[in-house]
Short mmCIF file of C-alpha atoms in Angstrom, two decimals:
data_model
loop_
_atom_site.label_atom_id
_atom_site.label_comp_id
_atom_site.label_asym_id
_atom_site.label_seq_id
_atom_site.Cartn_x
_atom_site.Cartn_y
_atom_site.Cartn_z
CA UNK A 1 48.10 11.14 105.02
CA UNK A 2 50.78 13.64 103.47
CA UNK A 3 54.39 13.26 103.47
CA UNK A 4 56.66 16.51 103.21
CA UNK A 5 60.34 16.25 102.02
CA UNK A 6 62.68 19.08 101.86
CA UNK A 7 64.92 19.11 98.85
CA UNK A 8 67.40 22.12 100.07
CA UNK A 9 68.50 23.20 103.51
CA UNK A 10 67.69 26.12 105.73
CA UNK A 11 64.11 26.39 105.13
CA UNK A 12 62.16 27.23 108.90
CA UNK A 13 59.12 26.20 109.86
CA UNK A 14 57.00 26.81 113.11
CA UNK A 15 54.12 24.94 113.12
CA UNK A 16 51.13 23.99 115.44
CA UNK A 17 49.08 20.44 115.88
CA UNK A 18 46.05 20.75 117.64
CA UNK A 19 47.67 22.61 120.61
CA UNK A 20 51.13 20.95 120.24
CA UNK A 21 53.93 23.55 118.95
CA UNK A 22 56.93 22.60 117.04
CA UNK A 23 59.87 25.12 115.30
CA UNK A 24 61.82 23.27 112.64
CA UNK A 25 64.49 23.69 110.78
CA UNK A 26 64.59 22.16 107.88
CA UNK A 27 67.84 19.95 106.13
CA UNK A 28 68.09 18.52 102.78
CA UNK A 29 65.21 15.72 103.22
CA UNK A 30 64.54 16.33 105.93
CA UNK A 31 60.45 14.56 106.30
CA UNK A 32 57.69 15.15 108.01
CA UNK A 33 54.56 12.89 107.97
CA UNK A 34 51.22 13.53 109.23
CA UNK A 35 47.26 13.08 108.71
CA UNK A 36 45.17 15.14 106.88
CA UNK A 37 42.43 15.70 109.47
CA UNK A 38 44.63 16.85 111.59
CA UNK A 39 44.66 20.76 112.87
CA UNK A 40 47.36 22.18 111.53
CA UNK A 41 49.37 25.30 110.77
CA UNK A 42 51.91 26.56 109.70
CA UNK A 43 54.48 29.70 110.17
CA UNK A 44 57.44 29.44 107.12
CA UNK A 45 60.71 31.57 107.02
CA UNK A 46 63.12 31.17 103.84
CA UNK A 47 63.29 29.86 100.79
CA UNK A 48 61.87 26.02 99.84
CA UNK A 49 61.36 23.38 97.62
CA UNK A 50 59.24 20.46 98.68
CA UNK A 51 57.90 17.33 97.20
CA UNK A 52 54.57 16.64 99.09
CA UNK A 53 52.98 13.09 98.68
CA UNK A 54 49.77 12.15 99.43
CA UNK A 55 48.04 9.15 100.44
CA UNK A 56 44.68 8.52 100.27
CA UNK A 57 41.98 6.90 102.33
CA UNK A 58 41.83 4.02 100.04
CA UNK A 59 45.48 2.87 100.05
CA UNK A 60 46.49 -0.06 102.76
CA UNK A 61 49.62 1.37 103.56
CA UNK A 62 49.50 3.14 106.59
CA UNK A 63 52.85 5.69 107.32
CA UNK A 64 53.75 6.30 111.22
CA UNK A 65 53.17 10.02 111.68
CA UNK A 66 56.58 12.12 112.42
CA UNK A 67 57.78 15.83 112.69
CA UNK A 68 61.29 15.72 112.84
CA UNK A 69 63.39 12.63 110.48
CA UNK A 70 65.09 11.90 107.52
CA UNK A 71 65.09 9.87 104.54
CA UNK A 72 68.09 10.34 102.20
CA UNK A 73 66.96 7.16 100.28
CA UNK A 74 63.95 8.74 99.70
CA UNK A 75 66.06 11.51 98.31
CA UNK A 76 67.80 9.96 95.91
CA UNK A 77 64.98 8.37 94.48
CA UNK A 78 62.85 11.81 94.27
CA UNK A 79 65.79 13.53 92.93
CA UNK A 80 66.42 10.86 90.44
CA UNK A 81 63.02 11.51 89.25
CA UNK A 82 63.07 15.32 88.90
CA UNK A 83 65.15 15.12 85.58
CA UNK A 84 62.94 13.08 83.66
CA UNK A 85 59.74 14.48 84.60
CA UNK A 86 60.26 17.62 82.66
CA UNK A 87 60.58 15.58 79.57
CA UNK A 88 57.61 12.86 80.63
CA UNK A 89 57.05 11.68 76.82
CA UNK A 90 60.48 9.99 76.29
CA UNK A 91 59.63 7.87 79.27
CA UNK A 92 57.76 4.49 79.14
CA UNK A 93 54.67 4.75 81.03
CA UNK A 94 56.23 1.34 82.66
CA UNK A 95 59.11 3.18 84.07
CA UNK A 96 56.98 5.81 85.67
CA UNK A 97 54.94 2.64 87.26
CA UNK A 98 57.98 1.31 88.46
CA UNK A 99 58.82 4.40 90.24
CA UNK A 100 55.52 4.47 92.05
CA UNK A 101 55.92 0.71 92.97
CA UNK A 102 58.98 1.24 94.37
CA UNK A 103 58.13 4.45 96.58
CA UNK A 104 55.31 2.78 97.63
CA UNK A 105 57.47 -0.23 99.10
CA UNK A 106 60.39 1.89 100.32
CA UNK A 107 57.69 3.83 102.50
CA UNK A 108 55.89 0.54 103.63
CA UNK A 109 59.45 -0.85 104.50
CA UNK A 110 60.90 2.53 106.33
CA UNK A 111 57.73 4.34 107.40
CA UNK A 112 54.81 2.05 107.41
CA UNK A 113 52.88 1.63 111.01
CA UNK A 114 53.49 -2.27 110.55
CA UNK A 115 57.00 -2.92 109.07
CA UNK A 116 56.47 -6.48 108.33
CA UNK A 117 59.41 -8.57 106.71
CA UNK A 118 58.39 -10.06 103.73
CA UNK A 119 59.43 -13.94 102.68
CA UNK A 120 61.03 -13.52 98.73
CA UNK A 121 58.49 -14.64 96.73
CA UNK A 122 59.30 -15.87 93.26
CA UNK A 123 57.17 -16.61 90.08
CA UNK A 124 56.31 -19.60 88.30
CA UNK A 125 58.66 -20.44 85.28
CA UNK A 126 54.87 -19.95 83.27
CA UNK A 127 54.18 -16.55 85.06
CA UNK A 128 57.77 -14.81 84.15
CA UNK A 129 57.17 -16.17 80.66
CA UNK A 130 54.06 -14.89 80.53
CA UNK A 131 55.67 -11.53 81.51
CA UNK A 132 58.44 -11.25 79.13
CA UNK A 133 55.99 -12.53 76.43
CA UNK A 134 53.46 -9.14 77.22
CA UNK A 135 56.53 -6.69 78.09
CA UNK A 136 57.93 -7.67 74.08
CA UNK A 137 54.48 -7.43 72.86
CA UNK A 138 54.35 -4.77 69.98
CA UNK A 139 50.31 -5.22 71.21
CA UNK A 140 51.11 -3.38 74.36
CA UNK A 141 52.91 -0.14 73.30
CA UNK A 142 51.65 1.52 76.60
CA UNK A 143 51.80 -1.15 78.45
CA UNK A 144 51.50 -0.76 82.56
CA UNK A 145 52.85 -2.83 85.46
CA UNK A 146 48.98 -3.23 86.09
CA UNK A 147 48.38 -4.88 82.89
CA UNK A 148 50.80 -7.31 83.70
CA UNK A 149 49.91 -8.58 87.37
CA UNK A 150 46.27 -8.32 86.43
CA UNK A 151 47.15 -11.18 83.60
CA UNK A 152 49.03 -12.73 86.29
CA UNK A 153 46.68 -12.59 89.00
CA UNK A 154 48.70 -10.62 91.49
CA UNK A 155 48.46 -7.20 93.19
CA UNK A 156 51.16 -4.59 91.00
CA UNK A 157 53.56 -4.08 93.96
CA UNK A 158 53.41 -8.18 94.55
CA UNK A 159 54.47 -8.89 90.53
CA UNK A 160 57.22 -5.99 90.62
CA UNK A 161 58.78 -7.15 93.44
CA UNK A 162 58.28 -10.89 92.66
CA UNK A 163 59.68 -10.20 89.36
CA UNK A 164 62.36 -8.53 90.57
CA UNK A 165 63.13 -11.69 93.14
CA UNK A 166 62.96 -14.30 90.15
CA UNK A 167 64.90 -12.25 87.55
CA UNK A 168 67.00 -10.13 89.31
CA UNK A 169 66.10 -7.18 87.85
CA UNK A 170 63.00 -4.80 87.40
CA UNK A 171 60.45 -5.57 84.88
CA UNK A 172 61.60 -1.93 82.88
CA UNK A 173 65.02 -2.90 83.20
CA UNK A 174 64.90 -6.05 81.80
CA UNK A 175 63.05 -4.72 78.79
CA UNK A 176 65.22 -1.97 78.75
CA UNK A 177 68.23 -4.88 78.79
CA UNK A 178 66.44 -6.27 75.87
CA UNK A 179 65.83 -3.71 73.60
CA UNK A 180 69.29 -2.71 73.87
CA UNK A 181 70.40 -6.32 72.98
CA UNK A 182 67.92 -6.28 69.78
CA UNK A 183 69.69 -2.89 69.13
CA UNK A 184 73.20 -4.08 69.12
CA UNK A 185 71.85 -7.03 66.81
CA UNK A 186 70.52 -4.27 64.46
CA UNK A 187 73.57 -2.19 64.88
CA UNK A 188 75.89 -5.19 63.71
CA UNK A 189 73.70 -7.32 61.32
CA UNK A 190 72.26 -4.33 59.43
CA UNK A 191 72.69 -0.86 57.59
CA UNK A 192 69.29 0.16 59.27
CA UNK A 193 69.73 4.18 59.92
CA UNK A 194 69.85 4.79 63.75
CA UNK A 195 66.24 6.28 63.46
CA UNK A 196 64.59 3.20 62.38
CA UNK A 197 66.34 0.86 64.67
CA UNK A 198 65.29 3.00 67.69
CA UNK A 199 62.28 2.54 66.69
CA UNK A 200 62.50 -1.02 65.81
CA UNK A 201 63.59 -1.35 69.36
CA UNK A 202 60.63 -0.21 70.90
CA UNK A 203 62.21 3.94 71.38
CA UNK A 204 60.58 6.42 71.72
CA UNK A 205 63.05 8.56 68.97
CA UNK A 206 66.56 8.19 68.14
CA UNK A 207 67.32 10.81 71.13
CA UNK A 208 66.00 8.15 73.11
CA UNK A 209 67.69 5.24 71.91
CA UNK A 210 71.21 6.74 72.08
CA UNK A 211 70.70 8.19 75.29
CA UNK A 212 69.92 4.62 76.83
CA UNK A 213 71.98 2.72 74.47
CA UNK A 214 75.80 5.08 75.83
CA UNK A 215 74.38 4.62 79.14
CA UNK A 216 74.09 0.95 78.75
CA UNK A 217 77.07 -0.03 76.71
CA UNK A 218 79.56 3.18 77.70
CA UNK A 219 79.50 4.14 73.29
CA UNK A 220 76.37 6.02 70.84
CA UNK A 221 74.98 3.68 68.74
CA UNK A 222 76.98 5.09 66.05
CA UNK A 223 80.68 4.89 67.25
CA UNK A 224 79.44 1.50 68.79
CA UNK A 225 78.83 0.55 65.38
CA UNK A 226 81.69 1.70 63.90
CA UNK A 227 84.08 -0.34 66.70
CA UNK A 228 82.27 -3.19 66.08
#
């Protein structure tokens, strides 16, 4: 299946499935969903910019097909992504995981053919410690939300979202939480140069470390420092 998202407005569209004829026009995300065996084509007038996703034949998740809907949620999170992938290497691959996890369940949950509620589910005290203990590991510098629920036993999308029940937060945002806290430790307890503590702290580079550390705690590192 593919799934079409406008990002702007105005965009027009005439299109044709099998011998069914539709004439859009498109808003900002505004979605279309259909299936790739379909036959289709397609007529556009004006300017566009579209984020295209597509399933394949292997994935369970099945989408409800659609011409005409949609999905600022799905928006938000697309445009939320757009900054950071131009600059993909200051990213943890655990965050970009995350996102994918969390596309995947927003279209089960909004667009899937069976929109089954799903009982919270919460792990084991043994499980989340297991967890933590592998998302601190200096042994897993790349480490992927894969890694983890394969050590656990449990599908990727089950362990994010069961991790996310028991903790209350993400598994990259409570590392993220984390290596902010061992950074504020640093910060206080030491005269380590910003460079090494980002690093310390599991950072990708300084630019990294301050960036997350003023969004976390509202100061840089430095003038954080200096206050405290």
């Amino acid at each position: 299946m593919i799934l079409g998202m406008s990002l702007q407005a105005g965009h027009r569209r005439q299109s044709r499935e099998g011998s069914r004829r539709h004439d859009r026009i498109f808003d900002r995300h505004s979605i279309y969903i259909r299936e790739f065996d379909v036959d289709y084509a397609a007529t556009a007038e004006g300017a566009f910019d579209f984020l295209l996703i597509e399933l394949p034949l292997r994935t369970s998740l099945r989408l409800s097909p659609t011409r005409d809907a949609t999905d600022a949620a799905l928006g938000q999170m697309v445009e939320g992504m757009l900054g950071w992938l131009a600059q993909p290497e200051l990213f943890d691959p655990l965050e970009a995981d995350e996102f994918g996890a969390r596309l995947m369940l927003h279209l089960g949950t909004t667009h899937g053919v069976t929109r089954r509620s799903r009982k919270p589910t919460r792990l084991s005290p043994a499980q989340v410690a297991k967890a933590k203990e592998m998302l601190m590991s200096v042994e897993f510098e790349s480490l992927r939300l894969d890694d983890v629920a394969q050590a656990l036993d449990l599908p990727r999308n089950s362990f994010f979202r069961n991790f996310r029940e028991t903790t209350g937060m993400s598994p990259y945002q409570w590392l993220l939480a984390e290596r902010i806290e061992q950074g504020r430790l640093l910060l206080r307890l030491t005269e380590l140069p910003l460079v090494d503590i980002a690093l310390a702290c599991g950072f990708a580079d300084q630019s990294h470390f301050t960036r997350m550390f003023k969004r976390a705690q509202g100061l840089s590192p430095g003038r954080w420092r200096r206050a405290a």
